Amino acid sequence: MLPTAAEPPVIVVTGQRPSADERDAVVIARRTLDDAASGRIEDALATVPGLQSFRRSDSRSSNPSAQGLTLRGLGGNASSRTLVLLDGIPIADPFFGFVPLSALDPDRIGRISIVKGAGGGRFGSAVAGTIDIDSLALADRPDWRAGGAVSTGHAMQLGGGATGRLGDSVATLDARWDKGRGFWTTPADQRVAASARAAFNARSVESRFVAPLDGSELQFRAAAFRDERTLRFKGADSLSEGIDASLRYVSAARDLTLAVYGQRRNFANVVVSATRFVPVLDQYRTPATGAGAMAEWRPFKWLAVGADGRWTDGTAYERALSASTGAVTAIRANGGRIAELGAFAEANGEMAGLDLGGSMRLTRWSVSDGRSIVRDGGGLLLSTTPFDRRSGRALTGRVSIGQSGKALDWHAAASSGIRVPTLNELYRSFTVFPVTTLANPALKPERVVGAEAGVRWHPLPGVRADIGLFANRLHDAIANVTLSPSLRQRQNVDALTTKGIEAGLSVERGPWGFDGALSWLRARIGPLRPAQVPAFTASATLRWKDERSGIAVTLRHQGAAFDDDLNLDRLPAATTVDAVASRQLGRITTVRLRLENAFDRRTVTRNQAGSIDLGAPRALWLNVEFRAP
């Protein structure tokens, strides 16, 4: 059993931005995670307009390497431009920068806090924003839970967890399995004999252990996942897998935090020709390791200072295959190392009735040991190309000012940030037929400067309205630049600029609730729009809930966008509606009906010269869950 109210509580402490920024964060609450019709974290993230992954498809039907997250139109390629933390620890893939979305079970999450805009805090300076994912508080976890779901799309979800005490310590264990034959991403008029459904098979397990030490805490987390997918053609299989571990120490006075973490990840991918329908490239292994450490000291309640470091190392191994014979024609290995060391300071306080906040970070980065090794089909060494070692320093930060009133709050902020290219962008080329995108070992870091201002009106309890303006300029933005109809390369472009308006409305009146938000922005690289960035996105959820039952209906709209940097391949606007109905039966059983894409709207997720992929069609899920009372 967990501690009762009379016992000393066990707390999991996570990293926080300064309170002036946290006050203006977008928070995805537990109820939003429960209302995700797909049962996946992407559904909950999609309720935040302006937050997007590179492609519109979710983690059942996209290549894992396309799962980078960004905000406010700062797109253009698949790498994350947000800093994504789970309980204060970075979770993005060390080689690619994508987020392992299928390994993030909504049932394990308490809330998600999103601070938009750059900053200079711990574990690197965010360029587009910071996404803080907090695990479900130990006090809110049942002693045990188990459940499963089946869908009309021939898919299933199984999951469960347990929480127990070991003396004064608390341990948890959770697991989840998602599997399905998938849906047709290829339209009926473009299918061939080699076409295949987007089958998926994802498993994950996670354990946490929290031990009190004379008022201090030691927090340990270990997780493992494996995700297999088939995309578009038979044999076009991808694999992502990993093992993560982290250890945190938080002092009794909460003035000292120490953390270390390690990642071991792997990725594999088979490219099938869209004309011959046979494998032409086998990216059979991409082993990568990531490690980091952080120390933070709070000499005063309003001030935090610290230092951190992150190190990544990885190599992409691939075999080129003959389309006519299937023989191996070349074997290539490309990779390198990246290191980032930083010192940071964060402060917040009040002066003359104003809330003031700020952060500053000095980062030293280096890219080293870059190499490209090429062998012939028999393994004979043909060439070894080393790439120059590069390094640099950057000073980034954020300042904010605001004021809270009886019915009206306001805030303004200015920020800067830097993002070092990933090993994937520097060294790994990829193909989404018929287009090949080349790596670029000469890429420079991106640097962003931005500003924002907004007001929040809360005239009545349970009623809140927000509106804000923002502008960003991303210098040396890394984008996939078209060189010919079938060839692109990652390049630094002069700048990516975005400016726009964000608005939201939240109403809670008795059993009824409403959450709505929209983002309108103008994003440009020169005269053109960045790939995959819509000008307008919006979401709205209407819900009703009493002690035993609940209904939620969510509408999401994505405006039109382009799949390429030349703005030739259009992605039409798409509007979908989801619904979730739940009923508690007895003390331990809850039944949910989840309806994805209720009106079966067509969502185009990829368009390359008329060759298109589609998003998830309508699917009805029956979900039964059992929890300890």
XYZ file of C-alpha atoms in Angstrom:
629
model
C 0.000 0.000 0.000
C 1.042 3.606 -0.560
C 1.484 5.934 2.415
C -1.730 7.198 3.926
C -2.322 10.863 4.665
C -0.854 10.378 8.136
C 2.383 8.884 6.850
C 5.323 10.867 5.484
C 4.676 11.174 1.745
C 7.137 10.004 -0.855
C 7.541 12.622 -3.553
C 9.063 12.495 -7.001
C 10.689 15.850 -7.632
C 11.155 16.908 -11.242
C 13.050 19.767 -12.843
C 11.162 23.025 -13.229
C 11.523 26.169 -15.292
C 11.355 29.458 -13.338
C 7.864 30.022 -11.959
C 7.309 33.085 -14.134
C 7.589 30.830 -17.185
C 5.764 27.867 -15.620
C 2.776 30.111 -14.921
C 2.383 30.700 -18.660
C 2.997 27.092 -19.688
C 0.432 25.042 -21.575
C -0.512 22.140 -19.320
C -1.929 18.853 -20.603
C -3.784 17.470 -17.612
C -4.532 13.862 -16.731
C -8.079 14.189 -18.087
C -6.754 15.054 -21.569
C -4.635 11.908 -21.562
C -7.714 9.862 -20.587
C -9.662 11.437 -23.470
C -7.141 10.363 -26.149
C -9.235 8.226 -28.525
C -6.240 6.287 -29.848
C -4.881 5.638 -26.358
C -1.588 7.188 -27.489
C 0.303 10.226 -26.270
C 0.288 11.820 -29.738
C -3.457 12.381 -29.426
C -2.963 14.411 -26.258
C -0.070 16.410 -27.726
C -2.157 17.177 -30.815
C -4.568 19.198 -28.664
C -1.862 21.896 -28.413
C -2.057 23.987 -31.602
C 1.362 24.788 -32.980
C 2.891 21.576 -31.572
C 3.634 19.088 -34.322
C 5.797 16.222 -35.426
C 7.365 16.383 -38.863
C 4.614 14.319 -40.471
C 0.933 14.184 -39.588
C 0.933 10.402 -39.098
C 1.171 8.972 -35.593
C 3.610 6.379 -34.259
C 1.649 3.476 -35.749
C 2.173 4.545 -39.356
C 5.192 6.843 -39.531
C 8.867 6.095 -39.699
C 10.211 6.532 -36.148
C 12.888 8.923 -37.406
C 10.117 11.388 -38.383
C 8.874 11.733 -34.790
C 10.708 14.938 -33.953
C 8.582 17.511 -32.096
C 8.570 21.232 -32.720
C 6.478 24.310 -31.901
C 5.358 27.581 -33.475
C 6.169 26.643 -37.049
C 9.885 26.034 -36.457
C 9.890 23.014 -38.751
C 11.527 22.049 -42.011
C 12.955 18.625 -41.139
C 12.281 15.699 -38.808
C 14.597 16.518 -35.888
C 13.146 17.745 -32.610
C 13.531 21.440 -31.986
C 12.037 21.034 -28.537
C 13.780 19.780 -25.415
C 11.695 16.806 -24.234
C 12.165 15.716 -20.620
C 10.646 12.811 -18.683
C 10.871 13.516 -14.958
C 13.615 16.017 -15.726
C 15.705 13.648 -17.911
C 16.121 14.016 -21.728
C 14.475 11.179 -23.667
C 15.082 12.044 -27.347
C 17.029 9.526 -29.391
C 20.762 10.359 -29.184
C 21.417 9.731 -32.903
C 18.244 11.008 -34.579
C 16.706 13.400 -32.083
C 13.242 11.823 -32.428
C 11.001 11.111 -29.435
C 10.077 7.433 -28.807
C 6.354 8.185 -28.698
C 5.205 4.553 -28.681
C 7.198 3.984 -25.466
C 5.369 6.794 -23.618
C 2.275 5.159 -22.143
C -0.369 7.769 -21.186
C -1.372 5.584 -18.222
C 2.050 6.269 -16.652
C 1.877 10.067 -17.084
C 0.479 12.576 -14.616
C 0.713 15.730 -16.696
C 2.658 17.414 -19.492
C 3.852 21.004 -19.220
C 4.871 22.854 -22.393
C 6.849 26.103 -22.277
C 6.982 27.622 -25.741
C 9.985 29.572 -26.914
C 13.723 29.245 -26.471
C 15.532 29.234 -23.157
C 18.785 28.601 -21.408
C 18.130 26.064 -18.683
C 19.403 22.615 -17.787
C 20.281 19.956 -20.366
C 20.636 22.330 -23.282
C 18.970 25.420 -24.605
C 15.611 24.690 -26.188
C 15.049 26.285 -29.609
C 11.279 25.936 -30.020
C 10.310 25.103 -26.438
C 10.504 22.608 -23.590
C 8.112 19.694 -23.066
C 8.212 18.455 -19.463
C 6.512 15.085 -18.981
C 5.841 14.178 -15.355
C 5.190 10.569 -14.374
C 2.002 9.877 -12.472
C 2.546 10.795 -8.836
C 3.121 7.762 -6.642
C 0.243 8.748 -4.382
C -2.105 8.695 -7.400
C -1.119 5.224 -8.560
C -3.261 2.211 -7.643
C -1.610 -0.805 -6.052
C -2.221 -2.618 -9.326
C -3.913 -2.112 -12.654
C -4.494 -4.218 -15.773
C -6.409 -3.626 -18.946
C -6.758 -4.172 -22.626
C -8.441 -2.824 -25.727
C -9.425 -4.164 -29.151
C -10.429 -2.190 -32.215
C -12.396 -2.654 -35.399
C -9.073 -2.094 -37.171
C -7.791 -5.487 -35.954
C -5.503 -3.929 -33.350
C -5.079 -4.469 -29.650
C -3.523 -2.803 -26.614
C -2.553 -4.582 -23.398
C -1.081 -2.935 -20.336
C -0.720 -3.092 -16.621
C 1.287 -2.011 -13.638
C 1.946 -2.541 -9.968
C 3.039 -0.300 -7.100
C 4.483 -1.569 -3.863
C 6.319 -0.509 -0.729
C 9.676 -1.852 0.350
C 10.027 -0.441 3.846
C 9.919 3.337 3.364
C 10.680 3.028 -0.332
C 8.259 2.747 -3.244
C 8.757 0.673 -6.394
C 6.675 0.554 -9.569
C 6.587 -1.717 -12.597
C 4.600 -1.032 -15.786
C 4.336 -2.714 -19.178
C 2.435 -2.150 -22.415
C 1.988 -3.988 -25.730
C 0.422 -2.487 -28.872
C -0.043 -4.619 -31.970
C -2.106 -4.386 -35.121
C -2.217 -5.433 -38.729
C -2.461 -1.713 -39.456
C -4.445 0.272 -41.983
C -3.840 1.132 -45.614
C -1.731 4.272 -45.825
C -1.664 3.890 -49.615
C -4.848 5.068 -51.376
C -6.751 2.340 -53.214
C -5.931 3.783 -56.647
C -2.167 3.706 -55.911
C -1.905 0.199 -54.464
C 0.056 -2.531 -56.183
C 0.661 -6.181 -55.387
C 3.560 -5.183 -53.122
C 1.508 -2.679 -51.115
C 1.086 -3.465 -47.431
C -0.828 -2.230 -44.450
C 1.034 -0.165 -41.852
C 1.461 -3.012 -39.379
C 2.916 -2.236 -35.957
C 4.145 -4.140 -32.911
C 5.398 -2.073 -29.966
C 6.355 -3.224 -26.463
C 7.660 -1.243 -23.522
C 8.424 -1.832 -19.848
C 9.357 0.685 -17.172
C 10.355 0.528 -13.522
C 10.777 3.314 -10.961
C 12.206 3.176 -7.471
C 12.109 6.011 -4.922
C 13.956 5.679 -1.615
C 14.007 8.283 1.202
C 17.413 9.040 2.740
C 16.979 11.057 5.945
C 14.575 13.394 4.205
C 16.435 13.311 0.918
C 15.351 11.167 -2.020
C 17.033 8.777 -4.401
C 15.060 8.246 -7.604
C 15.847 5.509 -10.113
C 14.154 4.817 -13.445
C 14.832 2.083 -15.991
C 12.938 1.475 -19.209
C 13.164 -0.640 -22.334
C 11.192 -0.602 -25.568
C 11.050 -2.259 -28.990
C 8.910 -0.972 -31.866
C 8.539 -2.718 -35.233
C 6.607 -1.240 -38.155
C 5.901 -1.918 -41.825
C 5.336 1.118 -44.037
C 3.705 1.168 -47.464
C 5.351 -1.912 -49.065
C 5.936 -5.524 -48.038
C 9.426 -5.763 -46.613
C 9.685 -2.024 -45.901
C 10.227 -2.702 -42.218
C 11.616 -0.437 -39.522
C 12.792 -1.132 -36.002
C 13.557 1.150 -33.096
C 14.600 -0.145 -29.700
C 16.309 1.112 -26.605
C 17.252 0.771 -22.963
C 17.298 3.887 -20.754
C 18.290 4.372 -17.126
C 18.556 7.415 -14.863
C 19.412 8.168 -11.247
C 18.501 11.370 -9.383
C 19.311 12.598 -5.910
C 17.285 15.385 -4.295
C 18.400 16.766 -0.933
C 16.088 17.072 2.057
C 15.972 20.861 1.729
C 15.328 20.538 -2.029
C 18.315 22.799 -2.626
C 20.583 20.251 -4.327
C 19.747 17.977 -7.248
C 22.152 15.565 -8.902
C 21.262 13.438 -11.911
C 22.919 11.016 -14.317
C 21.381 9.100 -17.203
C 22.335 6.709 -19.973
C 20.718 5.575 -23.215
C 21.404 2.663 -25.528
C 19.397 2.865 -28.738
C 19.244 1.135 -32.123
C 17.391 1.760 -35.367
C 17.000 -0.265 -38.566
C 15.127 0.434 -41.771
C 14.618 -1.276 -45.156
C 13.939 0.931 -48.186
C 11.818 -0.639 -50.936
C 11.851 0.756 -54.465
C 8.576 2.387 -55.472
C 9.124 1.247 -59.075
C 10.652 -2.246 -58.749
C 9.079 -3.037 -55.335
C 12.193 -4.767 -54.051
C 14.606 -3.754 -51.267
C 17.320 -1.383 -52.511
C 18.784 -0.208 -49.203
C 19.123 -2.046 -45.917
C 19.970 0.322 -43.063
C 20.443 -2.693 -40.893
C 21.870 -1.182 -37.713
C 22.253 2.258 -36.099
C 23.660 1.696 -32.615
C 23.908 4.868 -30.539
C 24.646 5.745 -26.959
C 23.725 8.853 -25.027
C 24.788 9.891 -21.560
C 24.407 12.945 -19.396
C 24.905 14.387 -15.933
C 23.569 17.440 -14.143
C 24.137 19.213 -10.822
C 21.871 22.004 -9.626
C 22.140 24.057 -6.445
C 19.572 26.473 -5.046
C 21.360 28.805 -2.628
C 18.127 30.816 -2.409
C 14.528 29.920 -3.208
C 14.587 32.358 -6.114
C 17.903 31.262 -7.649
C 19.220 28.020 -9.174
C 22.691 27.534 -10.591
C 24.250 24.438 -12.051
C 26.165 22.631 -14.753
C 25.463 19.706 -17.048
C 26.902 17.684 -19.879
C 25.556 15.487 -22.665
C 27.465 13.080 -24.866
C 26.249 11.105 -27.892
C 27.994 8.569 -30.092
C 26.546 6.592 -32.969
C 27.091 4.995 -36.374
C 24.652 4.178 -39.168
C 25.441 0.925 -40.997
C 23.795 0.207 -44.334
C 23.969 -2.073 -47.361
C 23.080 -0.882 -50.867
C 21.273 -3.611 -52.816
C 20.904 -4.222 -56.520
C 17.301 -3.793 -57.609
C 17.720 -6.461 -60.291
C 19.647 -9.181 -58.426
C 19.330 -8.281 -54.749
C 23.109 -8.551 -54.372
C 24.937 -6.230 -51.980
C 26.712 -3.553 -54.039
C 28.148 -1.398 -51.239
C 28.476 -1.370 -47.465
C 28.668 1.975 -45.696
C 29.230 3.138 -42.122
C 28.746 6.794 -41.176
C 28.807 8.330 -37.715
C 30.527 10.482 -35.140
C 30.322 12.044 -31.693
C 28.731 15.155 -30.209
C 29.401 16.665 -26.797
C 27.680 19.582 -25.059
C 28.820 21.067 -21.749
C 26.929 23.872 -20.091
C 26.639 26.114 -17.065
C 23.276 27.687 -16.281
C 21.505 30.003 -13.878
C 17.777 30.536 -13.381
C 16.056 33.133 -11.217
C 12.550 34.342 -10.529
C 11.018 36.749 -8.066
C 8.742 39.718 -7.529
C 9.582 43.396 -7.612
C 7.215 46.365 -7.485
C 4.258 44.064 -8.091
C 5.864 42.488 -11.174
C 6.798 38.834 -11.656
C 10.322 38.649 -13.059
C 12.075 35.578 -14.419
C 15.211 34.792 -16.298
C 17.603 32.077 -17.327
C 21.062 32.072 -18.861
C 23.208 29.300 -20.241
C 26.758 29.118 -21.531
C 27.198 26.107 -23.814
C 30.340 24.626 -25.318
C 29.681 22.104 -28.072
C 31.884 19.901 -30.217
C 31.408 17.533 -33.149
C 34.204 15.003 -33.508
C 35.239 11.608 -34.885
C 33.047 12.076 -37.956
C 33.790 9.475 -40.602
C 32.395 7.768 -43.671
C 33.642 4.263 -44.459
C 32.716 2.609 -47.763
C 33.306 -1.054 -48.732
C 32.295 -2.979 -51.807
C 29.702 -5.747 -51.727
C 32.318 -8.270 -50.675
C 33.558 -6.178 -47.749
C 36.724 -4.815 -49.394
C 37.579 -1.350 -48.083
C 37.210 1.293 -50.799
C 37.525 4.563 -48.881
C 37.667 6.124 -45.444
C 36.729 9.782 -45.234
C 37.289 11.611 -41.941
C 35.442 14.856 -41.241
C 36.917 17.853 -39.473
C 36.417 18.298 -35.749
C 34.417 21.421 -34.971
C 33.496 23.205 -31.745
C 32.040 26.457 -30.500
C 30.460 28.369 -27.650
C 27.093 30.036 -27.282
C 25.412 32.194 -24.662
C 21.636 31.804 -24.613
C 18.839 32.733 -22.256
C 15.379 33.993 -21.551
C 13.941 36.971 -19.670
C 10.299 37.383 -18.752
C 8.110 39.901 -17.004
C 4.479 39.672 -16.006
C 1.810 40.704 -13.576
C -1.131 38.899 -12.041
C -4.344 40.784 -11.395
C -7.742 39.983 -10.003
C -9.191 39.145 -13.419
C -6.347 39.814 -15.845
C -2.731 38.606 -16.095
C -0.145 39.641 -18.644
C 3.361 38.553 -19.545
C 6.138 39.246 -22.054
C 9.379 37.412 -22.772
C 12.425 37.493 -25.017
C 14.654 34.482 -25.603
C 17.514 32.963 -27.545
C 18.612 29.382 -28.093
C 20.906 27.067 -30.008
C 20.543 23.565 -31.441
C 23.533 21.501 -32.518
C 22.821 19.262 -35.557
C 22.090 15.637 -34.754
C 24.321 12.783 -35.880
C 21.491 11.830 -38.234
C 21.522 15.215 -39.956
C 25.306 15.268 -40.168
C 26.025 11.741 -41.335
C 22.980 9.626 -42.326
C 21.251 9.912 -45.680
C 17.777 8.428 -46.168
C 15.312 7.620 -48.921
C 11.539 7.951 -49.056
C 10.978 6.841 -52.623
C 11.362 8.429 -55.052
C 13.335 11.083 -53.132
C 16.739 10.626 -51.468
C 17.830 13.138 -48.810
C 21.583 13.456 -48.297
C 23.353 14.103 -45.012
C 25.703 17.074 -44.601
C 28.747 16.833 -42.284
C 29.354 20.599 -42.614
C 26.096 21.690 -40.958
C 26.331 24.547 -38.449
C 24.217 24.869 -35.275
C 20.879 26.645 -35.510
C 20.443 29.833 -33.478
C 17.089 31.374 -32.640
C 15.981 34.706 -31.204
C 12.360 35.292 -30.294
C 9.847 37.387 -28.411
C 6.314 36.900 -27.155
C 3.602 38.710 -25.220
C 0.182 37.658 -23.993
C -2.728 38.232 -21.653
C -4.899 35.852 -19.634
C -8.426 36.804 -18.602
C -10.138 34.872 -15.794
C -13.335 36.776 -14.964
C -15.045 33.889 -13.151
C -13.942 30.733 -11.340
C -13.415 28.019 -13.900
C -13.276 30.422 -16.859
C -10.032 31.402 -18.560
C -9.183 32.977 -21.900
C -5.688 33.482 -23.312
C -4.320 35.334 -26.311
C -0.704 35.897 -27.261
C 1.606 37.068 -30.024
C 5.013 35.641 -30.901
C 7.846 36.091 -33.390
C 10.982 33.994 -33.986
C 13.958 34.077 -36.310
C 15.937 30.845 -36.667
C 19.351 31.617 -38.149
C 21.151 28.871 -40.111
C 17.987 26.786 -39.976
C 18.559 23.192 -41.065
C 16.127 22.249 -43.822
C 15.777 19.541 -46.475
C 16.671 21.502 -49.619
C 15.665 20.223 -53.076
C 18.578 19.763 -55.498
C 16.651 17.854 -58.189
C 13.251 16.136 -58.444
C 14.667 13.017 -56.772
C 17.411 14.486 -54.579
C 17.488 16.675 -51.479
C 20.148 17.573 -48.934
C 20.093 18.903 -45.417
C 21.480 22.434 -45.573
C 21.711 25.555 -43.431
C 19.424 28.159 -44.962
C 19.732 31.859 -44.235
C 16.838 31.994 -41.786
C 13.430 30.608 -40.918
C 11.034 33.247 -39.589
C 7.738 32.709 -37.824
C 5.213 35.073 -36.315
C 1.698 34.466 -35.212
C -1.184 34.492 -32.782
C -2.178 31.863 -30.231
C -5.470 31.835 -28.353
C -7.211 29.527 -25.920
C -10.426 29.219 -23.926
C -11.118 26.940 -20.950
C -14.455 26.668 -19.141
C -15.314 24.422 -16.184
C -18.940 24.618 -15.006
C -20.113 21.758 -12.827
C -19.879 18.460 -14.721
C -19.273 20.266 -18.028
C -15.963 21.378 -19.415
C -14.608 22.917 -22.594
C -11.035 23.417 -23.803
C -10.289 25.139 -27.078
C -7.172 26.593 -28.650
C -5.890 27.798 -31.994
C -2.677 28.910 -33.613
C -2.322 31.074 -36.700
C 1.167 31.723 -37.942
C 3.198 32.865 -40.891
C 6.349 30.762 -41.354
C 8.791 31.480 -44.153
C 12.158 30.390 -45.477
C 12.715 33.190 -47.943
C 9.429 33.558 -49.873
C 8.373 29.932 -49.275
C 6.799 28.015 -46.417
C 8.772 25.366 -44.511
C 7.845 21.790 -45.288
C 4.982 20.267 -43.280
C 4.126 23.522 -41.429
C 0.424 24.532 -41.608
C -0.567 28.168 -41.164
C -3.602 27.354 -39.009
C -4.265 24.641 -36.425
C -7.034 24.387 -33.863
C -8.553 21.966 -31.388
C -11.639 21.905 -29.181
C -12.849 19.393 -26.591
C -16.297 19.329 -24.999
C -16.706 16.954 -22.080
C -19.154 15.901 -19.394
C -18.216 13.859 -16.347
C -19.765 12.737 -13.089
C -18.494 10.337 -10.434
C -18.900 7.213 -12.585
C -19.355 8.261 -16.222
C -17.804 10.573 -18.749
C -18.091 11.674 -22.372
C -15.594 13.737 -24.355
C -15.690 14.859 -27.993
C -12.573 16.384 -29.570
C -12.309 18.237 -32.872
C -8.900 18.882 -34.428
C -8.100 20.876 -37.543
C -4.829 21.116 -39.441
C -4.564 23.681 -42.178
C -3.039 23.040 -45.575
C 0.732 22.628 -45.812
C 3.406 21.499 -48.254
C 5.495 18.329 -48.137
C 8.507 19.932 -49.811
C 10.624 23.069 -49.565
C 9.604 24.269 -53.062
C 5.904 24.286 -52.075
C 4.906 22.053 -54.997
C 3.447 19.035 -53.186
C 0.380 20.162 -51.250
C -1.031 18.527 -48.118
C -4.738 19.474 -47.966
C -6.356 20.714 -44.771
C -7.838 18.009 -42.564
C -10.460 18.052 -39.805
C -11.112 15.043 -37.596
C -13.472 14.302 -34.709
C -12.792 11.797 -31.901
C -15.060 10.691 -29.079
C -14.563 8.802 -25.809
C -17.270 7.491 -23.468
C -16.450 5.835 -20.134
C -18.383 4.116 -17.376
C -17.167 2.764 -14.048
C -18.684 -0.604 -13.194
C -18.327 -1.577 -9.575
C -15.223 -0.698 -7.577
C -12.455 -1.863 -9.882
C -13.759 -1.946 -13.467
C -13.944 0.857 -16.034
C -15.207 0.412 -19.585
C -14.388 2.894 -22.343
C -15.560 3.211 -25.928
C -13.062 5.199 -27.995
C -13.909 6.375 -31.509
C -11.049 7.634 -33.698
C -11.754 9.817 -36.746
C -15.494 9.444 -36.281
C -16.399 10.726 -39.766
C -13.578 8.801 -41.484
C -11.989 11.954 -42.868
C -9.051 11.573 -45.237
C -5.769 13.012 -43.939
C -2.856 13.195 -46.373
C 0.379 12.754 -44.419
C 2.846 12.565 -47.335
C 2.768 13.821 -50.908
C 5.809 13.399 -53.115
C 4.940 14.280 -56.697
C 1.489 12.724 -56.299
C 2.586 9.607 -54.399
C 0.692 9.990 -51.135
C 0.225 8.386 -47.738
C -2.878 8.655 -45.566
C -3.448 8.936 -41.836
C -5.545 6.761 -39.559
C -9.097 5.958 -40.729
C -12.125 5.523 -38.483
C -11.699 2.914 -35.748
C -13.790 1.965 -32.722
C -12.026 0.710 -29.589
C -13.470 -1.235 -26.666
C -11.265 -0.720 -23.611
C -11.713 -2.529 -20.275
C -9.513 -1.634 -17.310
C -9.263 -3.029 -13.792
C -7.728 -1.032 -10.933
C -7.236 -1.731 -7.278
C -9.814 0.217 -5.243
